[in-house]
Coordinates of C-alpha atoms in Angstrom, one line a residue:
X131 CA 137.4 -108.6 -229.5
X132 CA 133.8 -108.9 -231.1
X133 CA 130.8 -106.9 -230.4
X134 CA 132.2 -104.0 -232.9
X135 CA 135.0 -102.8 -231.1
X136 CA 137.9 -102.1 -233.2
X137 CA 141.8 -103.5 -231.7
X138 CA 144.2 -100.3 -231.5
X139 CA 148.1 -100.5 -230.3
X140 CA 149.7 -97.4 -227.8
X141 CA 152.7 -97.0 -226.8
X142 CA 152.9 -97.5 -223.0
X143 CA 154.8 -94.6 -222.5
X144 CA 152.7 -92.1 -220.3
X145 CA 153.2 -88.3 -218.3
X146 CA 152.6 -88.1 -215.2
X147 CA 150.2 -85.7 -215.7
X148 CA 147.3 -88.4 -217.1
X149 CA 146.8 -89.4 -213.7
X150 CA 145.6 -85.8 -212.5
X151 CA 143.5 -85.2 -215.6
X152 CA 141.9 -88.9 -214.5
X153 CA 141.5 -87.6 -210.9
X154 CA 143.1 -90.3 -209.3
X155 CA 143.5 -89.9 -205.3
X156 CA 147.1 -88.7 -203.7
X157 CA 147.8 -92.7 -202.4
X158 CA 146.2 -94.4 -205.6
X159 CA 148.5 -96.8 -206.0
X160 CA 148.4 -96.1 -210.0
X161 CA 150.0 -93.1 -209.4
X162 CA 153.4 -95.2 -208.2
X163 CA 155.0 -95.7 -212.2
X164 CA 158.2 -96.8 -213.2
X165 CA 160.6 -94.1 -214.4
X166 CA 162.5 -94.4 -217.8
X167 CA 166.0 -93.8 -217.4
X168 CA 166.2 -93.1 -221.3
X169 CA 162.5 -92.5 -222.1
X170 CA 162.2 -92.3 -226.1
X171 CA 160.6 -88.7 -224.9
X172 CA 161.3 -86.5 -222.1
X173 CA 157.1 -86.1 -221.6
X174 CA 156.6 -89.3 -221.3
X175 CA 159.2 -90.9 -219.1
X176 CA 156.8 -93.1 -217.1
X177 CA 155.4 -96.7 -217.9
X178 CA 151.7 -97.1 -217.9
X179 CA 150.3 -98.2 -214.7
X180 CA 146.5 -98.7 -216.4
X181 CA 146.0 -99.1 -220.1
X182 CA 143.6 -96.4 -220.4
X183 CA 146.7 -94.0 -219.6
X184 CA 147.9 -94.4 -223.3
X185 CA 144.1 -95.6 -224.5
X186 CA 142.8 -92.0 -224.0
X187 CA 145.8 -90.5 -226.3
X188 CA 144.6 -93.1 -229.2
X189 CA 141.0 -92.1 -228.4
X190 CA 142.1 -88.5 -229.0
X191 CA 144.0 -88.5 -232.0
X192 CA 140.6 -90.5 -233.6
X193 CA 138.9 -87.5 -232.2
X194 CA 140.8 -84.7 -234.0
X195 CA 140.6 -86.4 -237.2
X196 CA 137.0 -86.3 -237.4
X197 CA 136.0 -89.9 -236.1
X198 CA 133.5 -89.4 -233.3
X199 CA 132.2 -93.0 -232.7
X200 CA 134.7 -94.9 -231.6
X201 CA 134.7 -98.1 -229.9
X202 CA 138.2 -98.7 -229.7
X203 CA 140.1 -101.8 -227.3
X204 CA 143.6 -102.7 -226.6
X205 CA 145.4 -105.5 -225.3
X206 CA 148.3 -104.8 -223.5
X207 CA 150.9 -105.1 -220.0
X208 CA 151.0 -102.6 -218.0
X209 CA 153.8 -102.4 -215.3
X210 CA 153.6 -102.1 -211.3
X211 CA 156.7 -101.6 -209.6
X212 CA 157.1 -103.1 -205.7
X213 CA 157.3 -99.9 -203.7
X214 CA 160.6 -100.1 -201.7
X215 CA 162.1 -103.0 -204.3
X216 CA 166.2 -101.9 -204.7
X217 CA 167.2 -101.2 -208.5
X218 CA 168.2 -104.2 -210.5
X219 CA 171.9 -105.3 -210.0
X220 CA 174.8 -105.0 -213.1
X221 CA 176.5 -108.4 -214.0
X222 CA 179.7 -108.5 -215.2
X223 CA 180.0 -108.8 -219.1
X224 CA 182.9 -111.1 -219.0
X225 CA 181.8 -114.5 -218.1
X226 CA 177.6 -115.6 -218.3
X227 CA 175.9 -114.3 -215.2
X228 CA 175.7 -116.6 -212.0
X229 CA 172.0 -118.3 -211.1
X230 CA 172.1 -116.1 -208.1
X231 CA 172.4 -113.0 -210.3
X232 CA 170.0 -114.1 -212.7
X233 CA 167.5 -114.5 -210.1
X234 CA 168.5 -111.3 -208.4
X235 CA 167.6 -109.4 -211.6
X236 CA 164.6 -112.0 -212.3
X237 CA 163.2 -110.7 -208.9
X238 CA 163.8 -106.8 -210.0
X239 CA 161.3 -106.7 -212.9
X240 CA 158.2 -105.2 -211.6
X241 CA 154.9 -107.2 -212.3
X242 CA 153.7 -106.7 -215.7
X243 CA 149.9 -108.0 -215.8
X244 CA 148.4 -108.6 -218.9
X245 CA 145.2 -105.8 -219.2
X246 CA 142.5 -105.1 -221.9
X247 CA 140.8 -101.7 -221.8
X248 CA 138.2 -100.5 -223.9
X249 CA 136.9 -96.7 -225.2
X250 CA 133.0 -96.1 -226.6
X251 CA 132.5 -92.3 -227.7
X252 CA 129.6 -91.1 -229.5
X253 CA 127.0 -93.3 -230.7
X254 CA 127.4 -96.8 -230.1
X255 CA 124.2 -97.9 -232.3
X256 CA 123.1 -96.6 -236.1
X257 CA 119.2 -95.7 -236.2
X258 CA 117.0 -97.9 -236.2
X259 CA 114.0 -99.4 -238.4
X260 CA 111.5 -97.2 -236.6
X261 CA 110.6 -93.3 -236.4
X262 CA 112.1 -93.1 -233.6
X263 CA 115.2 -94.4 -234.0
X264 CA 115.4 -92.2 -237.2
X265 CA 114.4 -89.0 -235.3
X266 CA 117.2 -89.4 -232.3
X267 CA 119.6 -90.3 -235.0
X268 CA 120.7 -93.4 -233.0
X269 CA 121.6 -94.6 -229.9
X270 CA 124.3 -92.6 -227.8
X271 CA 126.9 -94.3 -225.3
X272 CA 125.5 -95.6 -222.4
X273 CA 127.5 -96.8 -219.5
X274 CA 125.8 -99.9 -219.6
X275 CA 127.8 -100.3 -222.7
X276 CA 130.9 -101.0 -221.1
X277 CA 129.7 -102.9 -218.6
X278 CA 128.0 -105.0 -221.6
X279 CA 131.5 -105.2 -223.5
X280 CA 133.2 -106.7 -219.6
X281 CA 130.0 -109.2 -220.2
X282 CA 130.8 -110.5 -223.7
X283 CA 134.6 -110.8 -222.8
X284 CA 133.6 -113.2 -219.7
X285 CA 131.6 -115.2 -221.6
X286 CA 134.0 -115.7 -224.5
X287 CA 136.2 -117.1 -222.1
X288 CA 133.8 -118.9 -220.1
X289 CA 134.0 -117.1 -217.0
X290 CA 131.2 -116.0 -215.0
X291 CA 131.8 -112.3 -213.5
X292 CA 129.9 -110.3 -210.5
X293 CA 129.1 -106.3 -211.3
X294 CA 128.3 -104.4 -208.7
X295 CA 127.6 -100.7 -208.0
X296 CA 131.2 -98.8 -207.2
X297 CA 133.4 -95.5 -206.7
X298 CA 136.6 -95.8 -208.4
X299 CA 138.5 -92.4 -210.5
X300 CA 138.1 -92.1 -213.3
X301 CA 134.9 -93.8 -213.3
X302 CA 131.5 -91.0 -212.4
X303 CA 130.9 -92.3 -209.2
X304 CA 126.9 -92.8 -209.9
X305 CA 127.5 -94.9 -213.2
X306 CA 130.4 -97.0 -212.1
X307 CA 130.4 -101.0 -212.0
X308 CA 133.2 -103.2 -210.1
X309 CA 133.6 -106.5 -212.1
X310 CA 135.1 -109.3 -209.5
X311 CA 135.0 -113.4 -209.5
X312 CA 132.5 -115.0 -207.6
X313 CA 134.6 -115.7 -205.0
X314 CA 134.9 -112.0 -204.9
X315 CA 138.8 -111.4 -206.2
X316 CA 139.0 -107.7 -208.1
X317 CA 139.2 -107.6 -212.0
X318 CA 138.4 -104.3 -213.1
X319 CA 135.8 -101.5 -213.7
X320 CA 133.4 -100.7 -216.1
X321 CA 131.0 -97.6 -216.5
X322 CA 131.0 -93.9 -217.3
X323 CA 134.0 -91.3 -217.3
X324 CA 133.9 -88.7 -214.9
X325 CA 132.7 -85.2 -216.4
X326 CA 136.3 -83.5 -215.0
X327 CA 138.2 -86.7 -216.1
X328 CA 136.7 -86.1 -219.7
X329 CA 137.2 -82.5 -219.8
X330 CA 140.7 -82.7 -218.4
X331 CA 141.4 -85.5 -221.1
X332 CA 139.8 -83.7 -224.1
X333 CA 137.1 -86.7 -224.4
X334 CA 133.4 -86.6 -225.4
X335 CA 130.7 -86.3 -223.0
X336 CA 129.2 -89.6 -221.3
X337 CA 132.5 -91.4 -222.8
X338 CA 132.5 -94.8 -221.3
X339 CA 135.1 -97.2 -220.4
X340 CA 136.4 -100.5 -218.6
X341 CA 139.7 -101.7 -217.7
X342 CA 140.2 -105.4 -216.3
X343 CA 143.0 -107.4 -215.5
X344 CA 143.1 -110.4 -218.0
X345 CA 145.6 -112.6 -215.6
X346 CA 142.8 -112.7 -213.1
X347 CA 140.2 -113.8 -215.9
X348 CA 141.9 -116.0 -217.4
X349 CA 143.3 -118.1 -214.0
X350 CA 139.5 -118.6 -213.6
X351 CA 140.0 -120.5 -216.9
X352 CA 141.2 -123.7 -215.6
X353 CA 142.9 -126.0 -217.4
X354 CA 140.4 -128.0 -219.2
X355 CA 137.4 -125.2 -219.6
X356 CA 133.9 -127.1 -219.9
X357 CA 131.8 -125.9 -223.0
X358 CA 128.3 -126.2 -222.8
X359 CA 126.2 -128.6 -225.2
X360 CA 124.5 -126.7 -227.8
X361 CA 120.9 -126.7 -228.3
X362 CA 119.8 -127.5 -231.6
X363 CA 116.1 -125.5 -230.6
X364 CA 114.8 -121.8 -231.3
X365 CA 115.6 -119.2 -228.0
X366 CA 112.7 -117.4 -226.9
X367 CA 113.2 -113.7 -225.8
X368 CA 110.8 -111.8 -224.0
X369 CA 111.7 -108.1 -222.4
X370 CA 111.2 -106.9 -219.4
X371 CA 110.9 -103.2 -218.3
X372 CA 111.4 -102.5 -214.0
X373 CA 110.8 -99.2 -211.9
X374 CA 112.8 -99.2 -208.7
X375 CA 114.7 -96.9 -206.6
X376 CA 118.1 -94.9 -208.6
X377 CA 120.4 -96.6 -205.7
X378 CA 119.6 -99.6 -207.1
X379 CA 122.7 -101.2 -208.5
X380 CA 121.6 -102.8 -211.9
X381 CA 123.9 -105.6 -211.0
X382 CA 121.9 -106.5 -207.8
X383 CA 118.7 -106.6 -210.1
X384 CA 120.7 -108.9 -212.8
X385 CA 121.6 -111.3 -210.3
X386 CA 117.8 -111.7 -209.0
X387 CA 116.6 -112.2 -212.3
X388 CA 119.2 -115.0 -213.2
X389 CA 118.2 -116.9 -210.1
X390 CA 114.6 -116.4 -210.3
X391 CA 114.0 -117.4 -214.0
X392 CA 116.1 -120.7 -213.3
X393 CA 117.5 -123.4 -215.8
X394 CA 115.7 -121.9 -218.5
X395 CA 117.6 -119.0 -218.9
X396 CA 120.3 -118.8 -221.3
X397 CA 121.1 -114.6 -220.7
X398 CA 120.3 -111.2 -219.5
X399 CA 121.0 -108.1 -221.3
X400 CA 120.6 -104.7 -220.1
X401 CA 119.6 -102.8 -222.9
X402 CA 117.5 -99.8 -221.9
X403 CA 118.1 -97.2 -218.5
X404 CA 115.7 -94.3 -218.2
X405 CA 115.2 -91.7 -215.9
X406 CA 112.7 -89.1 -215.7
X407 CA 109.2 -87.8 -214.9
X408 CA 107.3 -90.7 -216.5
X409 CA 109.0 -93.0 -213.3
X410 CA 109.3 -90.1 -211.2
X411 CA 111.8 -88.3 -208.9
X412 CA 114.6 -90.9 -207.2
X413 CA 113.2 -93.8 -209.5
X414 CA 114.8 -95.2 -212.7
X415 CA 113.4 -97.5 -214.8
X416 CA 115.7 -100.8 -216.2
X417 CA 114.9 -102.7 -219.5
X418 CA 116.4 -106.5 -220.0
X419 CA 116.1 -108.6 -222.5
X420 CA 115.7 -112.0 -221.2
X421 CA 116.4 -115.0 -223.7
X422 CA 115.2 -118.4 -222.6
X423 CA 115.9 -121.9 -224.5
X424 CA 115.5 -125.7 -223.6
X425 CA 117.9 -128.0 -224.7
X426 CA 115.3 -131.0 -225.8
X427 CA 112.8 -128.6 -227.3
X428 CA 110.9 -126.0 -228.6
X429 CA 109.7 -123.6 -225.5
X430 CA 106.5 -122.6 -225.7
X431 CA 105.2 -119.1 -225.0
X432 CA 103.6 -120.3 -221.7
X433 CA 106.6 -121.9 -220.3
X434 CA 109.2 -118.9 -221.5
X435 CA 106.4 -116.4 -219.9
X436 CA 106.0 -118.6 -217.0
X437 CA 109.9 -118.5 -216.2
X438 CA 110.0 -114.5 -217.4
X439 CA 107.7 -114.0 -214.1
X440 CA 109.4 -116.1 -212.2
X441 CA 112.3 -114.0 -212.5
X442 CA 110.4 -110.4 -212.0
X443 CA 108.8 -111.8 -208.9
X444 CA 112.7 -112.5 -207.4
X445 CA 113.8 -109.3 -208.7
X446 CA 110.5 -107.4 -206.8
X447 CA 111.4 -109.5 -203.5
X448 CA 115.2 -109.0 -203.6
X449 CA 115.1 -105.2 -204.9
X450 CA 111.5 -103.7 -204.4
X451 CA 111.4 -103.5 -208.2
X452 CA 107.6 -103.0 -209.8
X453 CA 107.0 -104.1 -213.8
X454 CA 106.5 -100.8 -215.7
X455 CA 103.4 -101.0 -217.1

């Protein structure tokens, strides 16, 4: 995966006790894992359910060894047995199985999605060329991060994704983003960890993560994916800064500016999320970056300004937002 995350391998071996420390409900469905009958060890005798079960551990062992920004991804099944499904039957060893029995033990294999999940700790970028950026020492996690990495993934593979505000464990319920298909069919989550799940997993504060089902992306595929033509002409970016209400969800706000800029638009970025007394009490203030290109020319500053308030006048209608001044 691009966008400086480094690939990592676990085993997906797992204790029951990761699903506590991640504060997952009593009837989360996660919590139903497949039992080893021969587990290589005795404290890990269940298969992962989520890829950030075994994740976290990789995450960890980074941790003790002095490596604090991490921005680690893995690729990887997970397993979800059928609750109620009967155990698998034994064949005879003497003669080939018959095609009943093979699809008899076919059927008994739980479904084993294919998953990417994805760990930032730390600081996500160096500082930068000003004062400022030297003084903080760079920029720490944000939870907008993750949601950011879910972003590049669906675009690499050509697939256009819906965020929206959630509550999901182990996810903090106020920095939490559902990522579904347009047509509205769950991938995955994206945000910041929980406080408790971080302490009870030995993780960094404002850790952030996402999980998504890769089966579901890439059915959204289709067969004969259609790439866009190139444009041979320079993007124009111009930022945009936006005071509304915390409750908000920064998805909803995305969405307006898309359709509100229109065809010139070529993305929105989310780069920037501040909260405090310069936007006051219950207000936040959101930061895009809004790149705009034409494919037969070069945009002018009028027309890439032009379609840049276009886009903050949908996003004031649809949200209440107000341009920060």
């Amino acid at each position: 995966m691009d966008d400086g995350f480094v690939e990592v391998l676990s085993y997906p071996f797992v204790a029951a006790a990761v699903h506590d420390a991640q504060g997952l409900p009593a009837d989360d469905p996660r919590r139903l894992a497949l039992r080893l009958a021969n587990p290589l060890s005795e404290q890990q005798p269940l298969m992962r359910t989520s890829v950030l079960d075994s994740l976290v551990e990789v995450v960890r062992r980074n941790l003790s060894r002095g490596l604090r920004d991490l921005a680690l991804v893995e690729f990887g099944a997970v397993t979800h047995p059928v609750p109620g499904a009967g155990p698998a039957p034994l064949p005879g060893v003497a003669t080939r199985p018959a095609e009943e029995e093979l699809t008899a033990l076919r059927a008994a294999v739980p479904p084993q999605p294919l998953h990417v999940a994805g760990v930032l700790t730390g600081v996500r970028r160096g500082p930068g060329a000003s004062a400022e950026g030297f003084a903080r020492g760079g920029e720490p996690v944000l939870w907008a991060d993750a949601v950011d990495a879910v972003r590049t993934l669906a675009a690499a593979l050509g697939v256009r994704v819906v965020v929206e505000a959630a509550e999901h464990a182990p996810w903090h319920p106020g920095r939490c983003a559902r990522v579904s298909t347009p047509a509205g069919h769950p991938v995955g989550y994206a945000g910041e960890l929980h406080p408790a799940a971080l302490a009870a997993l030995e993780l960094p504060a404002r850790s952030a993560a996402f999980e998504l089902d890769l089966d579901v992306l890439l059915a959204q595929v289709g067969a004969s994916p259609q790439v866009a033509q190139l444009s041979g002409y320079p993007a124009a970016t111009q930022d945009v800064a936006l005071v509304l209400d915390e409750d908000v969800a920064a998805g909803a706000v995305e969405q307006a500016l898309r359709e509100g800029a229109g065809e010139l638009l070529e993305d929105v970025r989310l780069f920037d999320v501040y909260t405090g007394s310069q936007v006051g009490e219950g207000r936040k203030s959101l930061a895009y970056a809004l790149r705009f290109r034409a494919p037969d020319r070069t945009l002018t500053a009028e027309e890439a300004s032009a379609a840049r308030e276009s886009a903050v006048a949908e996003a004031a209608r649809r949200t209440g937002a107000v341009q920060r001044g």
